[in-house]
One Martini backbone bead per residue (centre of mass of N, CA, C, O) as a GRO file, in nm:
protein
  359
    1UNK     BB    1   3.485  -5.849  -2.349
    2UNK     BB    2   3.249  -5.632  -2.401
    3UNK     BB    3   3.164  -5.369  -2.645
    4UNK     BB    4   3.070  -5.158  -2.435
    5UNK     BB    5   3.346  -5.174  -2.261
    6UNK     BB    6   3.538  -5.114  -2.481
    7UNK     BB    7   3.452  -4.856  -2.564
    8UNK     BB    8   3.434  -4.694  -2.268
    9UNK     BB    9   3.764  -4.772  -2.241
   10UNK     BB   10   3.863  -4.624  -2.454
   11UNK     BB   11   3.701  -4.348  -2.437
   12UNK     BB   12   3.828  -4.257  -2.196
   13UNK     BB   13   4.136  -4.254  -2.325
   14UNK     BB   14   4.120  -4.094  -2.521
   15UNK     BB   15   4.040  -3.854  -2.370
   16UNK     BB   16   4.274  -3.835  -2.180
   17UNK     BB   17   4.452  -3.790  -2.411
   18UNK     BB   18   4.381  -3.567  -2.617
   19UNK     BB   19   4.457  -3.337  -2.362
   20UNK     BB   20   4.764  -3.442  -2.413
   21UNK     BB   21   4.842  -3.299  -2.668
   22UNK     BB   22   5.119  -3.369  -2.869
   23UNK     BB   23   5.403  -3.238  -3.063
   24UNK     BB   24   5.614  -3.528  -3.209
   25UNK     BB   25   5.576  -3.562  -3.511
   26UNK     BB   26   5.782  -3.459  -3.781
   27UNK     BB   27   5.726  -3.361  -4.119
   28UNK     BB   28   6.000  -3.151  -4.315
   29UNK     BB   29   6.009  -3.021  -4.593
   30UNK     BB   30   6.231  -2.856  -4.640
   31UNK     BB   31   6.203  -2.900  -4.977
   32UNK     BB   32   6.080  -2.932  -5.302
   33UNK     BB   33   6.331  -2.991  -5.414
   34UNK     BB   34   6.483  -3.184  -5.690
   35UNK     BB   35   6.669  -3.493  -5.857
   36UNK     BB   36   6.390  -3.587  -5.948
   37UNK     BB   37   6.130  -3.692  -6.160
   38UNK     BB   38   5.891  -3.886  -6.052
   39UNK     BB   39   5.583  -4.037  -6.142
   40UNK     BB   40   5.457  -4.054  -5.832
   41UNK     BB   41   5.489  -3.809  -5.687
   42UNK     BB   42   5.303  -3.674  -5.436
   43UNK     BB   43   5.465  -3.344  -5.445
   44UNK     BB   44   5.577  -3.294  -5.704
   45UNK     BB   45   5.886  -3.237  -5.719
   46UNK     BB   46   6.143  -2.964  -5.825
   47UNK     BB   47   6.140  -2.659  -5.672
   48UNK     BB   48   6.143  -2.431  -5.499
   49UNK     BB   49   6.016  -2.229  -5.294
   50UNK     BB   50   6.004  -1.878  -5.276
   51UNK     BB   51   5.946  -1.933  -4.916
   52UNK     BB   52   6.128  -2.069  -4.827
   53UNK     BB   53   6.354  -2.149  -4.525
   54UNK     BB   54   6.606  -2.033  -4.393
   55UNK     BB   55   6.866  -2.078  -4.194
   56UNK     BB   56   6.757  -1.906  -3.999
   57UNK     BB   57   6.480  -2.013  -3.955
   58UNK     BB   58   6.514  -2.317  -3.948
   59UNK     BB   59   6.645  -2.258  -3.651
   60UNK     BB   60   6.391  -2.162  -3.522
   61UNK     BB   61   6.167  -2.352  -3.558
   62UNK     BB   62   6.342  -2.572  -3.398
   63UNK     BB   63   6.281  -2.423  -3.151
   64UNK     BB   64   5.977  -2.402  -3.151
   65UNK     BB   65   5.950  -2.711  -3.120
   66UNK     BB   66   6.091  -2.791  -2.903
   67UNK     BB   67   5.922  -2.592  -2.694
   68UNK     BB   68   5.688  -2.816  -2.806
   69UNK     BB   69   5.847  -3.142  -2.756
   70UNK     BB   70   5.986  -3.246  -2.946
   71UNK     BB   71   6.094  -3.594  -3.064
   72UNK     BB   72   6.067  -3.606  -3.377
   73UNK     BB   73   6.263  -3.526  -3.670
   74UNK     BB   74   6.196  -3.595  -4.053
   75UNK     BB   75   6.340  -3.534  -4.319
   76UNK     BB   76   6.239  -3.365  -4.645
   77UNK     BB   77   6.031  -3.366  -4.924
   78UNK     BB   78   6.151  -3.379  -5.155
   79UNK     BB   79   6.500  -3.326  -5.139
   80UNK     BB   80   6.712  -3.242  -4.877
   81UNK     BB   81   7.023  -3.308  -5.019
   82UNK     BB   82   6.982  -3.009  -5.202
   83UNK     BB   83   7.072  -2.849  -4.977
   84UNK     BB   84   7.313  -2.671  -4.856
   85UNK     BB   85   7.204  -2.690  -4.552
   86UNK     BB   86   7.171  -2.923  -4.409
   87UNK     BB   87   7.389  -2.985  -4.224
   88UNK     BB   88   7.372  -2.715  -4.042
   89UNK     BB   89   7.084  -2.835  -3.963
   90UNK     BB   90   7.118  -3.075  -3.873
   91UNK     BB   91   7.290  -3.006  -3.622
   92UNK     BB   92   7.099  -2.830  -3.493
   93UNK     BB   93   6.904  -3.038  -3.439
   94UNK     BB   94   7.061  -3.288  -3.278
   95UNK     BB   95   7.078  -3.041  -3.039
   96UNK     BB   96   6.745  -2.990  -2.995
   97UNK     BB   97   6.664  -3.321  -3.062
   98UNK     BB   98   6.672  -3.628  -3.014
   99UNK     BB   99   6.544  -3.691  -3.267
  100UNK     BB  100   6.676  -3.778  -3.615
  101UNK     BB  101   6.594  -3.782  -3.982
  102UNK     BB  102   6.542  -3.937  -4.320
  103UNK     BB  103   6.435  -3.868  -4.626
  104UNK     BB  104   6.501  -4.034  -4.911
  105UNK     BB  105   6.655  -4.150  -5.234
  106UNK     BB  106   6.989  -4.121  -5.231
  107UNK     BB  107   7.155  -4.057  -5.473
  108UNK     BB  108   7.334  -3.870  -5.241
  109UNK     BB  109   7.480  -4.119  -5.087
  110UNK     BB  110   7.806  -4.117  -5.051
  111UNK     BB  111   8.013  -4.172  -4.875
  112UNK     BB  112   8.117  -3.866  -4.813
  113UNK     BB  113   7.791  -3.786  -4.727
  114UNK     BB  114   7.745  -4.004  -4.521
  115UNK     BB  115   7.972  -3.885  -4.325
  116UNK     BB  116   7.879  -3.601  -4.294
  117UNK     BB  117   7.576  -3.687  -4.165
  118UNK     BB  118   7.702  -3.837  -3.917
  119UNK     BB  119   7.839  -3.610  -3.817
  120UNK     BB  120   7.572  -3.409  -3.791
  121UNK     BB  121   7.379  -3.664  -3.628
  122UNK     BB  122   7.250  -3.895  -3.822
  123UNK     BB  123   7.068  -4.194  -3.727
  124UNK     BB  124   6.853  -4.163  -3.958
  125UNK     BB  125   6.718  -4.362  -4.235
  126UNK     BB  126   6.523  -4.328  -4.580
  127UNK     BB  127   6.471  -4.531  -4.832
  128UNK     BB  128   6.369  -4.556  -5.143
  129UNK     BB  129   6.181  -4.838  -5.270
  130UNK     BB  130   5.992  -4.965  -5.578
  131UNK     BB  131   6.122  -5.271  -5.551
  132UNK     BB  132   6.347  -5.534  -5.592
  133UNK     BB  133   6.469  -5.419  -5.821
  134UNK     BB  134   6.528  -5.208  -6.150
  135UNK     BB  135   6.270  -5.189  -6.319
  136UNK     BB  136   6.076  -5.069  -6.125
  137UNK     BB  137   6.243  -4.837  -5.993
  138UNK     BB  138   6.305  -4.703  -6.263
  139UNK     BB  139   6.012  -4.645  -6.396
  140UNK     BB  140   6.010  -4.408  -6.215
  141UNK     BB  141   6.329  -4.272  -6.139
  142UNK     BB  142   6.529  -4.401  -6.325
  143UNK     BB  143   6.829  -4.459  -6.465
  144UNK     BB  144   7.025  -4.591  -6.176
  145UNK     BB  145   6.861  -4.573  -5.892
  146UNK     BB  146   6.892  -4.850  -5.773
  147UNK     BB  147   7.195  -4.872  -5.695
  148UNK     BB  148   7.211  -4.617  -5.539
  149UNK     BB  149   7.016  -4.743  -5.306
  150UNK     BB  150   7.191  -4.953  -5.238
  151UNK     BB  151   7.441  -4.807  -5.157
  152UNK     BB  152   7.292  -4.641  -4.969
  153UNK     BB  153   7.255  -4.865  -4.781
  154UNK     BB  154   7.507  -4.940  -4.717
  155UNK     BB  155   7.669  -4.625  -4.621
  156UNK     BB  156   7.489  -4.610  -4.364
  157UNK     BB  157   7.590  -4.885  -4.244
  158UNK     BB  158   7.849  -4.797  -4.204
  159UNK     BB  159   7.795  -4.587  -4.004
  160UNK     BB  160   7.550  -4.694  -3.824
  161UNK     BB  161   7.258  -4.648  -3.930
  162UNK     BB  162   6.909  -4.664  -3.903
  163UNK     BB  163   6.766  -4.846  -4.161
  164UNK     BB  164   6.517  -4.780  -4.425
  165UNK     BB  165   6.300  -4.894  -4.596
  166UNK     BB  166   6.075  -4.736  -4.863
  167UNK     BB  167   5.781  -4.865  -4.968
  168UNK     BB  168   5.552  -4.785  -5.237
  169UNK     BB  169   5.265  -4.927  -5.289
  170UNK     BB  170   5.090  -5.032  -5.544
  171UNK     BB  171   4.988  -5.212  -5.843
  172UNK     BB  172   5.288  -5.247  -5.985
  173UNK     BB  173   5.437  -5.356  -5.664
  174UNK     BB  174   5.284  -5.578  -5.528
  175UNK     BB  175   5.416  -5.852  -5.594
  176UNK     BB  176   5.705  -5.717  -5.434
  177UNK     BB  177   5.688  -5.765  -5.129
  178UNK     BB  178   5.827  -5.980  -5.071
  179UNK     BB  179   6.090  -5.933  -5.181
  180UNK     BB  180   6.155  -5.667  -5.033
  181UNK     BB  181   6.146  -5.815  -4.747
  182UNK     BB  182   6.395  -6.045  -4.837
  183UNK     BB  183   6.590  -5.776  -4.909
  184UNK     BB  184   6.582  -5.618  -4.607
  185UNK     BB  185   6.689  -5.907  -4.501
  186UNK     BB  186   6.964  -5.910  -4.646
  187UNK     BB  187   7.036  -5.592  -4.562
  188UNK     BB  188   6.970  -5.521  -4.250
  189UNK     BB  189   6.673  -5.382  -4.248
  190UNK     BB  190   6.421  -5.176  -4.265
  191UNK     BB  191   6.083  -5.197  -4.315
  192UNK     BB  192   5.859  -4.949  -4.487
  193UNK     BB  193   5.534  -4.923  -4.560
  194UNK     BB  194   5.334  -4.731  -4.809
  195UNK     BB  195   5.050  -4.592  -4.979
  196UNK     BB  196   4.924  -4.498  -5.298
  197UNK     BB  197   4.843  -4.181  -5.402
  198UNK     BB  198   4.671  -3.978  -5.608
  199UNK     BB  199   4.921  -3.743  -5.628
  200UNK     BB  200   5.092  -3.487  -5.813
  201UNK     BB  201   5.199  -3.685  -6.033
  202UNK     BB  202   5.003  -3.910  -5.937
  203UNK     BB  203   4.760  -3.825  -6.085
  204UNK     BB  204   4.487  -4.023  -6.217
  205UNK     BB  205   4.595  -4.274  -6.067
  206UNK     BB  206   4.400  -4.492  -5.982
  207UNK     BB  207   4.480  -4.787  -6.080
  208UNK     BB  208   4.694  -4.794  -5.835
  209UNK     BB  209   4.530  -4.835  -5.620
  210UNK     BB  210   4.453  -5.038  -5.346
  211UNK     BB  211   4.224  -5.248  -5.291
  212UNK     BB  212   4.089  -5.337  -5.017
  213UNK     BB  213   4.184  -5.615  -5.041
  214UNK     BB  214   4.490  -5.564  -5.066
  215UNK     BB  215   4.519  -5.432  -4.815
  216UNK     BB  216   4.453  -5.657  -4.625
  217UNK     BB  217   4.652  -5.872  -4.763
  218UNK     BB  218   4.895  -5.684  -4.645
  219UNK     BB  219   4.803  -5.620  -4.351
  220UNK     BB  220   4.819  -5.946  -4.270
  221UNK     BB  221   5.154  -6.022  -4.370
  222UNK     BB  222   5.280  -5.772  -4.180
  223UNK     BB  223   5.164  -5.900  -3.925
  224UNK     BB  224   5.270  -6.197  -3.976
  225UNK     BB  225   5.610  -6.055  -4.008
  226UNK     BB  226   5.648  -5.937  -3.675
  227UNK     BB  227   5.596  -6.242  -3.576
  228UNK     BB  228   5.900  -6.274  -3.664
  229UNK     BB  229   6.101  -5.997  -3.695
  230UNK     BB  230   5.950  -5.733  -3.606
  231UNK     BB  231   5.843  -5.447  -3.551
  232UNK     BB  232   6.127  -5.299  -3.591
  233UNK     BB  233   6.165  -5.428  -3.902
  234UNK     BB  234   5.833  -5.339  -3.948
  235UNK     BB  235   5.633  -5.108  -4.115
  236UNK     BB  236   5.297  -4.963  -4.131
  237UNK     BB  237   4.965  -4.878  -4.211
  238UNK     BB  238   4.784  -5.068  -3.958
  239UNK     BB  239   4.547  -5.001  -3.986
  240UNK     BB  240   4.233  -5.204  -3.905
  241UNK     BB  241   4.399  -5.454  -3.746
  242UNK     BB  242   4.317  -5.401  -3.469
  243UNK     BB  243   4.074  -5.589  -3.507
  244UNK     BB  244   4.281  -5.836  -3.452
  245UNK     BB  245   4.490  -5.699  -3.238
  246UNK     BB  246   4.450  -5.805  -2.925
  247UNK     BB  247   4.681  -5.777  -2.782
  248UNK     BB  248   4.620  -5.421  -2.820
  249UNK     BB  249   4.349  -5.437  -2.663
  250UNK     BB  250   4.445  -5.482  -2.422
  251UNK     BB  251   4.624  -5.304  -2.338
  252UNK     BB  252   4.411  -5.045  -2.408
  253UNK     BB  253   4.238  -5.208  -2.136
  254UNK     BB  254   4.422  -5.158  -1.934
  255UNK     BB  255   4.447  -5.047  -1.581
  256UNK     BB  256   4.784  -5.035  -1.552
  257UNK     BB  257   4.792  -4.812  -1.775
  258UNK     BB  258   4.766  -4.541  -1.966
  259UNK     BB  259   4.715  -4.258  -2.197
  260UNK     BB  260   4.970  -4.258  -2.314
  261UNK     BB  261   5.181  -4.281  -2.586
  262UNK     BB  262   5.315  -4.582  -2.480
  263UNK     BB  263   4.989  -4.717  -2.399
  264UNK     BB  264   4.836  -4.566  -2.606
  265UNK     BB  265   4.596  -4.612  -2.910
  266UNK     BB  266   4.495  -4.364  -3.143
  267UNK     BB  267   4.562  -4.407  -3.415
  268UNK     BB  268   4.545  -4.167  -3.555
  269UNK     BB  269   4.733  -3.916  -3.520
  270UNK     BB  270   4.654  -3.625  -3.638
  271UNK     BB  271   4.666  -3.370  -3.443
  272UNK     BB  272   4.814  -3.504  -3.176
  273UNK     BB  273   5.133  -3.596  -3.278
  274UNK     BB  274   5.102  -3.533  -3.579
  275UNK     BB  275   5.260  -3.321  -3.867
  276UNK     BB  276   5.349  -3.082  -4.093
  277UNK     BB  277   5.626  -2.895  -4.258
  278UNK     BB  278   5.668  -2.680  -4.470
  279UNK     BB  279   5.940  -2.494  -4.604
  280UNK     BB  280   5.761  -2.209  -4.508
  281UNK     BB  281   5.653  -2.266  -4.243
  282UNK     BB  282   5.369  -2.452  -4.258
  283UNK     BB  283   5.106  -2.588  -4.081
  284UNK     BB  284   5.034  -2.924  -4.115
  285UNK     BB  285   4.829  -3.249  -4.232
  286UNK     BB  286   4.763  -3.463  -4.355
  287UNK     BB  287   4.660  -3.433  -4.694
  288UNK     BB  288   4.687  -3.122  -4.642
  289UNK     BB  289   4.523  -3.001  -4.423
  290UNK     BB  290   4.498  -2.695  -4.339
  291UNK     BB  291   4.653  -2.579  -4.528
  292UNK     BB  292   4.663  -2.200  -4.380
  293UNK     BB  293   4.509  -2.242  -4.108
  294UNK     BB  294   4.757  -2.275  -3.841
  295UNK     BB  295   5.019  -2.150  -3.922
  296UNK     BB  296   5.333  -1.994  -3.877
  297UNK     BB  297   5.659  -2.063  -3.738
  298UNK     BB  298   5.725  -1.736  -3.840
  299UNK     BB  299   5.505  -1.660  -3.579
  300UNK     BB  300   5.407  -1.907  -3.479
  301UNK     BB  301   5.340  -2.068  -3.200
  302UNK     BB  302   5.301  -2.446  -3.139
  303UNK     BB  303   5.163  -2.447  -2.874
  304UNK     BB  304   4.937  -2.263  -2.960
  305UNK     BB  305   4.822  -2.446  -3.181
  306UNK     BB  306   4.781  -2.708  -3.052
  307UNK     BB  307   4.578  -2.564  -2.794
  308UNK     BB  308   4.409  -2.359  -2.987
  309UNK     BB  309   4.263  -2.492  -3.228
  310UNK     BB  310   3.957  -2.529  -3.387
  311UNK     BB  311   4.047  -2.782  -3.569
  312UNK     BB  312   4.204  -2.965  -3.389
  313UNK     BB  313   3.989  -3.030  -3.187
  314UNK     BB  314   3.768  -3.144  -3.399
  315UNK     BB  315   3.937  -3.366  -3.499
  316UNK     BB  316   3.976  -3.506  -3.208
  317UNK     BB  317   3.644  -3.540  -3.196
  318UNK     BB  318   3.523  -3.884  -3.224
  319UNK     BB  319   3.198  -3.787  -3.237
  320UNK     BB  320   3.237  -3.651  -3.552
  321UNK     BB  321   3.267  -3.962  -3.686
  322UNK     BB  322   3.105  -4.085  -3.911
  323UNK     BB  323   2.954  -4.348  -4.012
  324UNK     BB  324   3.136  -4.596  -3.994
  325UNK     BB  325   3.379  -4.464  -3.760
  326UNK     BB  326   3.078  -4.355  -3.586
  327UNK     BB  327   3.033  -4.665  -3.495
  328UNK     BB  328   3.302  -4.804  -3.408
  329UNK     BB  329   3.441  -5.002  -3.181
  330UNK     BB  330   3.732  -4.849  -3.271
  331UNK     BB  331   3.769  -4.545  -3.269
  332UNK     BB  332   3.995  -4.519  -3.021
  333UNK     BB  333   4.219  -4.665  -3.182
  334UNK     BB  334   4.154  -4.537  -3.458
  335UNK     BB  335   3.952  -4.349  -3.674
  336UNK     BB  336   4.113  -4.365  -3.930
  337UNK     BB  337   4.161  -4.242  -4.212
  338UNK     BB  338   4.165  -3.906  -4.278
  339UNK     BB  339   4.319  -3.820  -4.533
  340UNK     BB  340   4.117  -4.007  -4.720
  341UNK     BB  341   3.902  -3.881  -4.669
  342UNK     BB  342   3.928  -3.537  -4.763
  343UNK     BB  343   4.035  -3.662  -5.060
  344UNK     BB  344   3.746  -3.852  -5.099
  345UNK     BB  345   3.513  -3.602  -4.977
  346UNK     BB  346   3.598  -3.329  -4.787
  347UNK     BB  347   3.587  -3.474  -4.504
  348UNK     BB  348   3.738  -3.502  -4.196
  349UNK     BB  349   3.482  -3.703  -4.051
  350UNK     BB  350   3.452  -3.926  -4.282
  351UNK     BB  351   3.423  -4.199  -4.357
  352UNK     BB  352   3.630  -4.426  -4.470
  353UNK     BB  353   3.669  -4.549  -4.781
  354UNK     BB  354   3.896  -4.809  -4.760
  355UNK     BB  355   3.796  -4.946  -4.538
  356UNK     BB  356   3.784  -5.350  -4.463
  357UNK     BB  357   3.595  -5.375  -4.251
  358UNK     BB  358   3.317  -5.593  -4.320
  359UNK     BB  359   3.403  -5.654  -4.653
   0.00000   0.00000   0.00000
């Protein structure tokens, strides 16, 4: 297939999936407060908000989500485990939401807390880990807390719960994800990487992210780990990598799948199929974006938001794409980071500046 067929077919399908877009992902942050104060949080979390969402707030809210499809809904914060109601808003969410899990430190992941959020309905749990070690993990998290998160990921397996360790790859400790991911593999785990920004506490430390080189290097190591353990043990933020995997290109042009979201990839989920919602019932996007511009779930409704936005309208039209991401023959399964482009250009249509395909 030459590229004219390919940009034209993918062309119409991310056109038809677009107009179909819905909101299946929410990350929650239930709330800013933690119990660790990491050094490169990029939430900078500490204290709770002023005006997060009540028990009985955020019980509306994800009725509210659920109303408008929501297939995953995935606790974080801050640190979600400091909340007094966790047990009873989990329990509530897993009862009218398919898909429920949660992003945590594990710090308070102990027996007896690990088995009461199983009873609340919790099978997916995602925990932080920044080393292969505890030199690494604990000079970001404190002493004593890589401990913490390996019991805390036994407690998990033991409930029965499907667990990932969640990686922020850095150059801190990049040298260290073969190890990491064969610590995965030795406690029965599944890995997901995501790369570190420099934001939140971890601001200014620009020389910890990582260069295009090592992006391409990570993310070819990583496609070809999945070839060997399946894709659902390793996680990845795979974008450009597209530009490589046939395979994906053959499905996204095949005449006989549809252009749904299990059949057609449309790169960049955000405003499409994912949003986050910050603790205070706020609608935003990746990277921040358009923070206090789409309203807030304690007034509005979530699907008059998604269908109805002129943001995200502007968003989904990859028309609109500058520079290299605008020219590029894979842009309707990329797209690129929308994220990297608005937080280092301030134009969330601007060329992507850190893809590394053709560099």
């Amino acid at each position: 297939m030459n590229q004219d067929n390919f940009l034209e077919i993918t062309r119409q399908k991310y056109t038809g999936a677009v107009k179909k877009a819905r909101p299946l992902i929410v990350g929650f942050h239930f709330t800013n407060a933690c119990n660790l104060r990491c050094k490169l949080c990029g939430a900078a979390a500490d204290q709770p908000l002023a005006d997060e969402l009540t028990t009985q707030e955020a019980y509306k809210a994800i009725d509210n989500m659920a109303e408008a499809g929501l297939a995953h809904l995935s606790f974080g914060g801050g640190e979600p485990t400091v909340r007094q109601d966790l047990i009873p808003v989990l329990r509530y969410a897993t009862r009218r939401i398919n898909s429920v899990g949660m992003v945590t430190n594990g710090y308070l992941l102990d027996a007896q807390f690990t088995s009461e959020l199983a009873r609340a309905g919790l099978r997916q749990v995602m925990i932080s880990l920044d080393g292969a070690g505890p030199e690494t993990h604990d000079a970001n998290r404190g002493a004593g807390s890589y401990e913490k998160v390996i019991q805390a990921i036994k407690n998990s397996l033991r409930e029965g719960m499907s667990t990932r360790i969640s990686f922020t790859i850095n150059q801190s400790n990049f040298q260290e994800l073969k190890d990491v991911l064969a610590l995965a593999l030795e406690l029965e785990v599944a890995l997901n990487v995501q790369e570190f920004r420099a934001g939140g506490r971890g601001a200014g430390r620009d020389s910890l992210v990582l260069t295009r080189e090592q992006r391409r290097e990570m993310q070819r190591y990583l496609f070809e780990a999945q070839k060997t353990h399946g894709a659902a043990r390793i996680g990845f933020e795979n974008r450009y990598i597209i530009s490589e995997d046939e395979n994906t290109k053959k499905i996204c042009t095949d005449p006989n799948l549809s252009d749904d979201f299990y059949d057609y990839c449309v790169g960049c989920f955000t405003g499409i199929y994912s949003f986050f919602l910050k603790s205070n019932g706020e609608v935003r996007l990746c990277g921040r974006y358009a923070e206090g511009l789409l309203g807030n779930l304690k007034e509005k409704s979530l699907s008059d938001i998604w269908r109805n936005s002129e943001i995200l309208l502007q968003l989904r039209d990859r028309e609109n794409l500058k520079g290299r991401c605008g020219s590029c023959v894979n842009r309707y399964i990329c797209g690129g980071c929308r994220r990297d482009a608005y937080s280092m250009t301030g134009d969330i249509m601007a060329e992507d500046p850190m893809c590394w395909r053709g560099r």
